[in-house]
XYZ file of C-alpha atoms in Angstrom:
194
model
C 0.000 0.000 0.000
C 1.296 3.450 -0.842
C 1.899 5.951 1.955
C -1.364 7.875 1.647
C -3.690 5.273 0.200
C -6.833 4.376 2.095
C -8.434 1.025 1.323
C -12.219 0.829 1.455
C -14.246 -2.353 1.954
C -18.027 -2.807 1.840
C -19.709 -5.890 3.269
C -23.444 -6.422 2.863
C -26.187 -8.935 3.399
C -29.300 -9.313 5.499
C -29.778 -9.473 9.244
C -28.551 -12.687 10.812
C -25.967 -13.567 8.150
C -22.957 -12.394 10.145
C -22.004 -9.174 8.381
C -21.041 -7.470 11.623
C -18.688 -10.303 12.640
C -17.085 -10.263 9.195
C -16.676 -6.490 9.478
C -15.053 -6.857 12.893
C -12.561 -9.376 11.519
C -11.545 -7.056 8.655
C -11.138 -4.129 11.058
C -9.094 -6.205 13.511
C -6.860 -7.558 10.736
C -6.164 -4.037 9.497
C -5.395 -2.799 13.035
C -3.072 -5.748 13.655
C -1.305 -4.920 10.383
C -0.638 -1.449 11.801
C -3.233 0.668 10.015
C -5.592 3.306 11.269
C -9.117 1.896 10.867
C -12.582 3.429 10.767
C -15.823 1.463 10.504
C -19.478 2.225 9.900
C -22.503 -0.080 10.087
C -26.135 0.356 9.118
C -28.505 -2.354 10.257
C -31.903 -0.836 10.908
C -34.089 -3.914 10.379
C -31.314 -6.443 10.807
C -33.182 -8.629 13.282
C -36.025 -9.071 10.782
C -33.973 -9.990 7.759
C -33.455 -6.405 6.677
C -30.529 -5.092 4.696
C -27.203 -4.704 6.522
C -24.142 -2.845 5.283
C -20.770 -2.424 6.964
C -18.055 -0.124 5.710
C -14.414 -0.492 6.703
C -11.642 1.902 5.713
C -7.975 1.509 6.600
C -4.725 3.266 5.825
C -1.929 5.268 7.423
C -4.426 7.851 8.619
C -8.164 7.598 7.961
C -10.442 10.563 8.594
C -13.889 9.106 7.891
C -15.568 5.696 8.087
C -17.846 6.516 5.156
C -16.979 4.827 1.870
C -17.606 7.132 -1.062
C -19.357 5.695 -4.076
C -16.991 4.287 -6.677
C -14.064 3.801 -4.286
C -14.346 0.386 -2.588
C -11.571 -2.057 -3.410
C -13.948 -4.895 -2.699
C -17.634 -5.477 -2.032
C -18.425 -8.710 -0.246
C -22.074 -9.752 -0.315
C -23.701 -12.604 1.519
C -26.814 -12.349 -0.641
C -27.393 -11.765 -4.377
C -29.703 -8.781 -4.330
C -27.714 -7.059 -1.597
C -24.691 -7.075 -3.934
C -26.749 -5.246 -6.543
C -28.185 -2.857 -3.922
C -24.708 -1.633 -2.943
C -22.983 -1.891 -6.341
C -22.435 1.856 -6.507
C -19.683 1.663 -3.873
C -17.340 -0.453 -5.993
C -14.295 1.124 -7.649
C -14.108 0.543 -11.418
C -11.321 -2.019 -10.935
C -12.743 -3.461 -7.703
C -13.662 -7.035 -6.885
C -17.142 -8.263 -5.967
C -17.491 -11.479 -4.001
C -21.034 -12.851 -3.777
C -22.350 -15.785 -1.814
C -24.932 -17.300 -4.166
C -27.399 -17.845 -1.334
C -30.769 -16.169 -1.865
C -32.625 -14.783 1.137
C -36.274 -14.163 0.366
C -37.377 -10.751 1.688
C -40.604 -10.440 3.658
C -42.240 -8.607 0.757
C -41.581 -11.622 -1.471
C -42.824 -14.161 1.067
C -45.981 -12.054 1.485
C -46.526 -12.082 -2.280
C -46.138 -8.307 -2.616
C -42.963 -8.529 -4.706
C -41.029 -11.149 -6.689
C -37.426 -12.204 -6.210
C -35.573 -11.635 -9.504
C -35.075 -14.968 -11.248
C -32.138 -13.570 -13.176
C -30.108 -12.339 -10.200
C -26.975 -14.241 -11.208
C -27.152 -12.933 -14.771
C -27.584 -9.385 -13.484
C -24.546 -9.787 -11.234
C -22.402 -11.101 -14.100
C -23.501 -8.226 -16.330
C -22.903 -5.595 -13.639
C -19.546 -6.783 -12.298
C -16.740 -7.800 -14.675
C -14.546 -8.773 -11.715
C -16.930 -11.144 -9.910
C -16.425 -14.176 -7.684
C -19.808 -15.907 -7.414
C -19.864 -19.033 -5.302
C -21.907 -21.069 -2.871
C -20.279 -20.153 0.440
C -23.194 -21.761 2.276
C -22.487 -25.144 0.691
C -18.813 -24.891 1.659
C -19.837 -23.932 5.196
C -22.165 -26.936 5.441
C -19.363 -29.201 4.244
C -17.170 -27.743 7.001
C -19.850 -28.541 9.578
C -21.843 -25.345 10.166
C -23.768 -23.206 7.677
C -23.349 -20.213 10.018
C -19.721 -19.813 8.951
C -20.715 -18.891 5.367
C -19.878 -15.300 6.282
C -16.285 -16.243 7.088
C -16.011 -18.382 3.930
C -17.090 -15.303 1.955
C -14.643 -13.166 3.916
C -11.834 -15.531 2.962
C -12.582 -14.848 -0.708
C -12.810 -11.110 0.002
C -9.413 -11.179 1.722
C -7.664 -12.015 -1.553
C -8.373 -8.475 -2.747
C -6.871 -6.859 0.355
C -3.233 -6.259 1.207
C -3.290 -7.634 4.734
C -0.880 -10.387 5.855
C -2.061 -13.922 6.611
C -0.918 -13.660 10.238
C -3.097 -10.560 10.758
C -6.174 -12.394 9.442
C -5.518 -15.375 11.707
C -5.052 -13.211 14.779
C -8.149 -11.165 13.910
C -10.268 -14.320 13.719
C -8.827 -15.511 17.034
C -9.815 -12.212 18.659
C -13.269 -12.014 17.088
C -14.809 -15.480 17.510
C -15.519 -17.594 20.564
C -12.781 -20.159 21.277
C -15.105 -23.110 20.677
C -15.721 -21.867 17.097
C -12.141 -20.837 16.325
C -11.016 -23.969 14.462
C -14.181 -23.950 12.339
C -13.793 -20.283 11.434
C -10.113 -20.648 10.566
C -11.042 -23.512 8.202
C -13.907 -21.470 6.774
C -11.657 -18.488 6.114
C -9.037 -20.658 4.420
C -11.689 -22.394 2.296
C -12.862 -19.019 1.004
C -9.302 -17.836 0.462
C -8.491 -20.995 -1.508
C -11.627 -20.753 -3.672
C -10.778 -20.265 -7.354
């Protein structure tokens, strides 16, 4: 990273998917690597499956936690439509990582709206630098679907200039000891995804 560069990360999904934990891990990894870090979270209806977004910015000196549109190095989404909702934050050369899991909003389950059947095609058309994968399936194979957020984070980490040791220590700090081994495997599985 150059002396004055600030790296911006956007993580998004719906309430209950673990966006805030993933955000905490990114922030901790950046702090451990020696950077100034600012974070911002918006999760108004998170407990009811509402949209959640977390913004993390790190660099030598960061003055604001707010990611400006068109500047994020990476957008990590735990849900298809949430990736499209926050697409405007991505830098032109940025990476988008999307967990292919679809979470049906309340409006869809009530029959008021329809979930787009072409979500994957829209994502491919919108993002030329896209990693689209089933993080939930990988998490299930590892033993717990709840670690899909950390699998996704592992894939996100490939776009960030933070050392492996910082990621490992950040996960150790951020998760309960009984879930540490699972989360370390989940992170590595996402990082190894091609």
